[in-house]
mmCIF file of C-alpha atoms in Angstrom:
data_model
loop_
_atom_site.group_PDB
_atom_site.id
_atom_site.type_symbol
_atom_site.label_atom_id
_atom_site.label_comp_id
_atom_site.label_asym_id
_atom_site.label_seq_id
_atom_site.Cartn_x
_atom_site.Cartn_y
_atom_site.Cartn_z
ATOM 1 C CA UNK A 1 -12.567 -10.087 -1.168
ATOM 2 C CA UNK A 2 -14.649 -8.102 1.225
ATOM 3 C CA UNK A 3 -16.887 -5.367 -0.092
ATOM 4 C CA UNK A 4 -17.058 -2.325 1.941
ATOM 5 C CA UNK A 5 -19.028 0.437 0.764
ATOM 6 C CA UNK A 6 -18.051 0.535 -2.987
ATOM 7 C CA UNK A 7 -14.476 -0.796 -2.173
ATOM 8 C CA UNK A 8 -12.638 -3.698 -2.168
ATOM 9 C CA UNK A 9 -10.698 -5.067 0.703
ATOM 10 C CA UNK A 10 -8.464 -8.199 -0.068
ATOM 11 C CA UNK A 11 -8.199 -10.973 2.794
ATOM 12 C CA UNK A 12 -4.766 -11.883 4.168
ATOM 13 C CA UNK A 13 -3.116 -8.309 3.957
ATOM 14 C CA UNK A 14 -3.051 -5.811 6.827
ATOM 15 C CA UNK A 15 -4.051 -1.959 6.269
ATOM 16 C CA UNK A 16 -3.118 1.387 7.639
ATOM 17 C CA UNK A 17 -5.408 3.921 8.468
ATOM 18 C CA UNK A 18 -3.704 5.865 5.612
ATOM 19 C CA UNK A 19 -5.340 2.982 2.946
ATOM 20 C CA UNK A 20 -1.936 1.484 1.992
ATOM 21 C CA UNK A 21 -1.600 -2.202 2.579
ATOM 22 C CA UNK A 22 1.028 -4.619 3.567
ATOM 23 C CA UNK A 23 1.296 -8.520 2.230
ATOM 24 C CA UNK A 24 3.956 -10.683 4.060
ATOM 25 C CA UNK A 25 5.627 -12.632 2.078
ATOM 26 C CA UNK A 26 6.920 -16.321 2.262
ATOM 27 C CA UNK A 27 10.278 -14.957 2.614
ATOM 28 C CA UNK A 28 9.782 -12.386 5.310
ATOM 29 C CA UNK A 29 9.325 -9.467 3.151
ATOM 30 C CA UNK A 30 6.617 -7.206 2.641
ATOM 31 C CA UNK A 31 4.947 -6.141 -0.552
ATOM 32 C CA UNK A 32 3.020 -2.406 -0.274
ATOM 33 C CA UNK A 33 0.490 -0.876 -2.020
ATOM 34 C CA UNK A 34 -2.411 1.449 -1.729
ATOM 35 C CA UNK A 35 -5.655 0.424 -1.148
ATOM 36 C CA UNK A 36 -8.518 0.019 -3.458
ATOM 37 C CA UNK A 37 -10.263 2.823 -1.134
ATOM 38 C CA UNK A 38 -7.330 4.746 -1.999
ATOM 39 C CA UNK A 39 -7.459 4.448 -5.767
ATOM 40 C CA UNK A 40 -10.331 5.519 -6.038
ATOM 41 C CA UNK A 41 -10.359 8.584 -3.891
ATOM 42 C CA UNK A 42 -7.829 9.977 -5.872
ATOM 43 C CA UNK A 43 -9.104 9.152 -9.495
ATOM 44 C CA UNK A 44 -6.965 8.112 -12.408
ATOM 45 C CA UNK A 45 -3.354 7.938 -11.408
ATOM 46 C CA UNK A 46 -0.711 9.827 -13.811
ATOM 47 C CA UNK A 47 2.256 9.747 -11.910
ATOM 48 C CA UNK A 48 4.060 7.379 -9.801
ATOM 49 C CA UNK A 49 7.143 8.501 -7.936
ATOM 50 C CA UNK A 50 9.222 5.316 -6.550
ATOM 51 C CA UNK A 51 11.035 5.033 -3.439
ATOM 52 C CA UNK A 52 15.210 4.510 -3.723
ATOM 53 C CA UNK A 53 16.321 1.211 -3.616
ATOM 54 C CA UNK A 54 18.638 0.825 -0.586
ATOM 55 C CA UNK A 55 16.257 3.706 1.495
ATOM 56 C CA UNK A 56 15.812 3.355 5.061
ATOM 57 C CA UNK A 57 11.896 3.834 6.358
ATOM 58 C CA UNK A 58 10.128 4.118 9.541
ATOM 59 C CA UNK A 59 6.893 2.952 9.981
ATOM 60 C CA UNK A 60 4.678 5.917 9.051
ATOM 61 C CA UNK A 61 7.448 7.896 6.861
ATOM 62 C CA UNK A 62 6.394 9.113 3.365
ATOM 63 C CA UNK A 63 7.491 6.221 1.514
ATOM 64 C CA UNK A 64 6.693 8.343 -2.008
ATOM 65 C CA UNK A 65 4.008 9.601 -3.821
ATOM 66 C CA UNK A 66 1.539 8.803 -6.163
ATOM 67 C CA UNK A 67 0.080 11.662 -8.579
ATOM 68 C CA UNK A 68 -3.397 11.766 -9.850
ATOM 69 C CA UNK A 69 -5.394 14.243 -11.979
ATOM 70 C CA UNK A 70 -6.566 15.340 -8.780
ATOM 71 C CA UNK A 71 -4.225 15.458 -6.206
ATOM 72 C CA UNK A 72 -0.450 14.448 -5.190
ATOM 73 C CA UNK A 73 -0.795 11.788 -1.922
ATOM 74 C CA UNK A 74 1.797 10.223 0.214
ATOM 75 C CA UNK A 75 1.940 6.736 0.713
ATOM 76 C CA UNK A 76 3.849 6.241 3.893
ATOM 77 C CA UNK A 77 5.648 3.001 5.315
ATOM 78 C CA UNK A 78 3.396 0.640 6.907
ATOM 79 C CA UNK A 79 6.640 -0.867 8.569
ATOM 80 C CA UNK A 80 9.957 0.051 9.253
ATOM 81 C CA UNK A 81 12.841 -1.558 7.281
ATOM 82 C CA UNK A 82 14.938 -1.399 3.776
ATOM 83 C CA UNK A 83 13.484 -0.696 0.236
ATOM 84 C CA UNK A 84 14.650 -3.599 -1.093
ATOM 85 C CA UNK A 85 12.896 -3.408 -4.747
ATOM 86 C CA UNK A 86 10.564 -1.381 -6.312
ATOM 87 C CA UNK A 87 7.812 -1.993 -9.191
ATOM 88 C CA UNK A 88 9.652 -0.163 -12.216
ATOM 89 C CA UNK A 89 6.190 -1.330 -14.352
ATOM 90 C CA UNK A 90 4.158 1.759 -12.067
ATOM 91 C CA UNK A 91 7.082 4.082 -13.969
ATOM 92 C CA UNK A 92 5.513 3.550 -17.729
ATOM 93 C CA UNK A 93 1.994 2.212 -16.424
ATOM 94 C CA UNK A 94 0.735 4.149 -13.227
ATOM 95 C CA UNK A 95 -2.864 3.016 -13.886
ATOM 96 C CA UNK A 96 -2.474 -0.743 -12.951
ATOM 97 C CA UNK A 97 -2.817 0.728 -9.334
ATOM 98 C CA UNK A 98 -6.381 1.887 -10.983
ATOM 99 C CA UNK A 99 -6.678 -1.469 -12.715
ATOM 100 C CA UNK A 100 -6.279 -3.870 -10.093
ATOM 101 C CA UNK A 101 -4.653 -1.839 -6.353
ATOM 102 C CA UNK A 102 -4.015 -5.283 -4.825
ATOM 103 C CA UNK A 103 -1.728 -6.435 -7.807
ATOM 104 C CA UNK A 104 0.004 -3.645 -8.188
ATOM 105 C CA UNK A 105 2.594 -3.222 -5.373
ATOM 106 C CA UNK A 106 4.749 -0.155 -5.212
ATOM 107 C CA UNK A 107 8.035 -1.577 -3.134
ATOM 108 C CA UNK A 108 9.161 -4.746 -1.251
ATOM 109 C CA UNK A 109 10.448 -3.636 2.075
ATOM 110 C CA UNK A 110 13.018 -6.217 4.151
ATOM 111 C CA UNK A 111 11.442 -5.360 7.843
ATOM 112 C CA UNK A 112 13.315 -4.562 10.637
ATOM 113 C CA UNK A 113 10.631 -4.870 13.552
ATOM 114 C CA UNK A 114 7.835 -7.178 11.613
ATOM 115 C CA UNK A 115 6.478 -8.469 14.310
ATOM 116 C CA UNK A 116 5.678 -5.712 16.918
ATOM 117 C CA UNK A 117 4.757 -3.502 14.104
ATOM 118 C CA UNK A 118 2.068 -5.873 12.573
ATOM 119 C CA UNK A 119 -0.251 -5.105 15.810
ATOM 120 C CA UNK A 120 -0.556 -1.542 15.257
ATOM 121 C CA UNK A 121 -1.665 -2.591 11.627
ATOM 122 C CA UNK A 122 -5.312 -3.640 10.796
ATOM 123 C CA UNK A 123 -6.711 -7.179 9.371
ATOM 124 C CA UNK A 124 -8.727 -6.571 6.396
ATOM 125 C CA UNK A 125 -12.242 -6.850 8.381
ATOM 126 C CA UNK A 126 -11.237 -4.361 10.387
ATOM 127 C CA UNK A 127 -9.891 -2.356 7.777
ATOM 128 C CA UNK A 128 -13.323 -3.195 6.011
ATOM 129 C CA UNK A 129 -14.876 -1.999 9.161
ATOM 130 C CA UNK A 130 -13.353 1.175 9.483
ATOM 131 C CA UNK A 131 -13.934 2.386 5.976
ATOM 132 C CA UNK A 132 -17.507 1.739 6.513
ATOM 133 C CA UNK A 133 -17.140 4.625 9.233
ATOM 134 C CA UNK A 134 -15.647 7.069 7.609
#
């Protein structure tokens, strides 16, 4: 883990700008979540709205939304590609984002342009980086 600022940034996943984060799997697919960065931001999470299974996404679409005592956020697509499963624990227990952001992933997406996509995404030092800037 890299600490940046009073976050967390876990190696071997790429970011968005947007604080979710993508983890390529050994099969080609890729797990997303939000950020730790993100977690906290928005505070104790009540709500978790899953994507469809079987839903087409662009890279940078609203993928679904997470609600928290303080706000409703979008978590958008950090690739394009299929929903191909969801994490029906978030619908009973929305706080293991809180608990532990980098366990709990929100869908597994089958990619349909992996590889030209990944180089608009960033590596966690430079994610680390960037949140020390804002």
């Amino acid at each position: 883990m890299i600490e940046a600022g009073e976050s967390k940034v876990k190696e071997g996943l790429y970011y968005t700008k947007d604080h979710e984060w993508a983890q390529i799997m050994e099969d080609g697919t890729v797990l997303v979540g939000i950020s730790d960065y993100a977690q906290k931001e928005l505070g104790d999470l009540a709500y978790v709205e899953l994507p469809e299974v079987g839903k087409e996404v662009s890279k940078g679409d609203v993928l679904c939304e997470v609600e928290s005592v303080k706000a409703v956020s979008e978590v958008y697509a950090p690739v394009s590609g299929e929903v191909i499963e969801v994490n029906e624990e978030l619908e009973e227990a929305p706080e293991k984002i809180n608990e532990d952001p980098y366990d709990a992933w929100i869908a597994k997406i089958k990619p349909s342009n992996l590889e030209e996509e990944l180089k608009d995404l960033m590596t966690a030092e430079k994610y680390a980086e960037y949140l020390e800037s804002l």
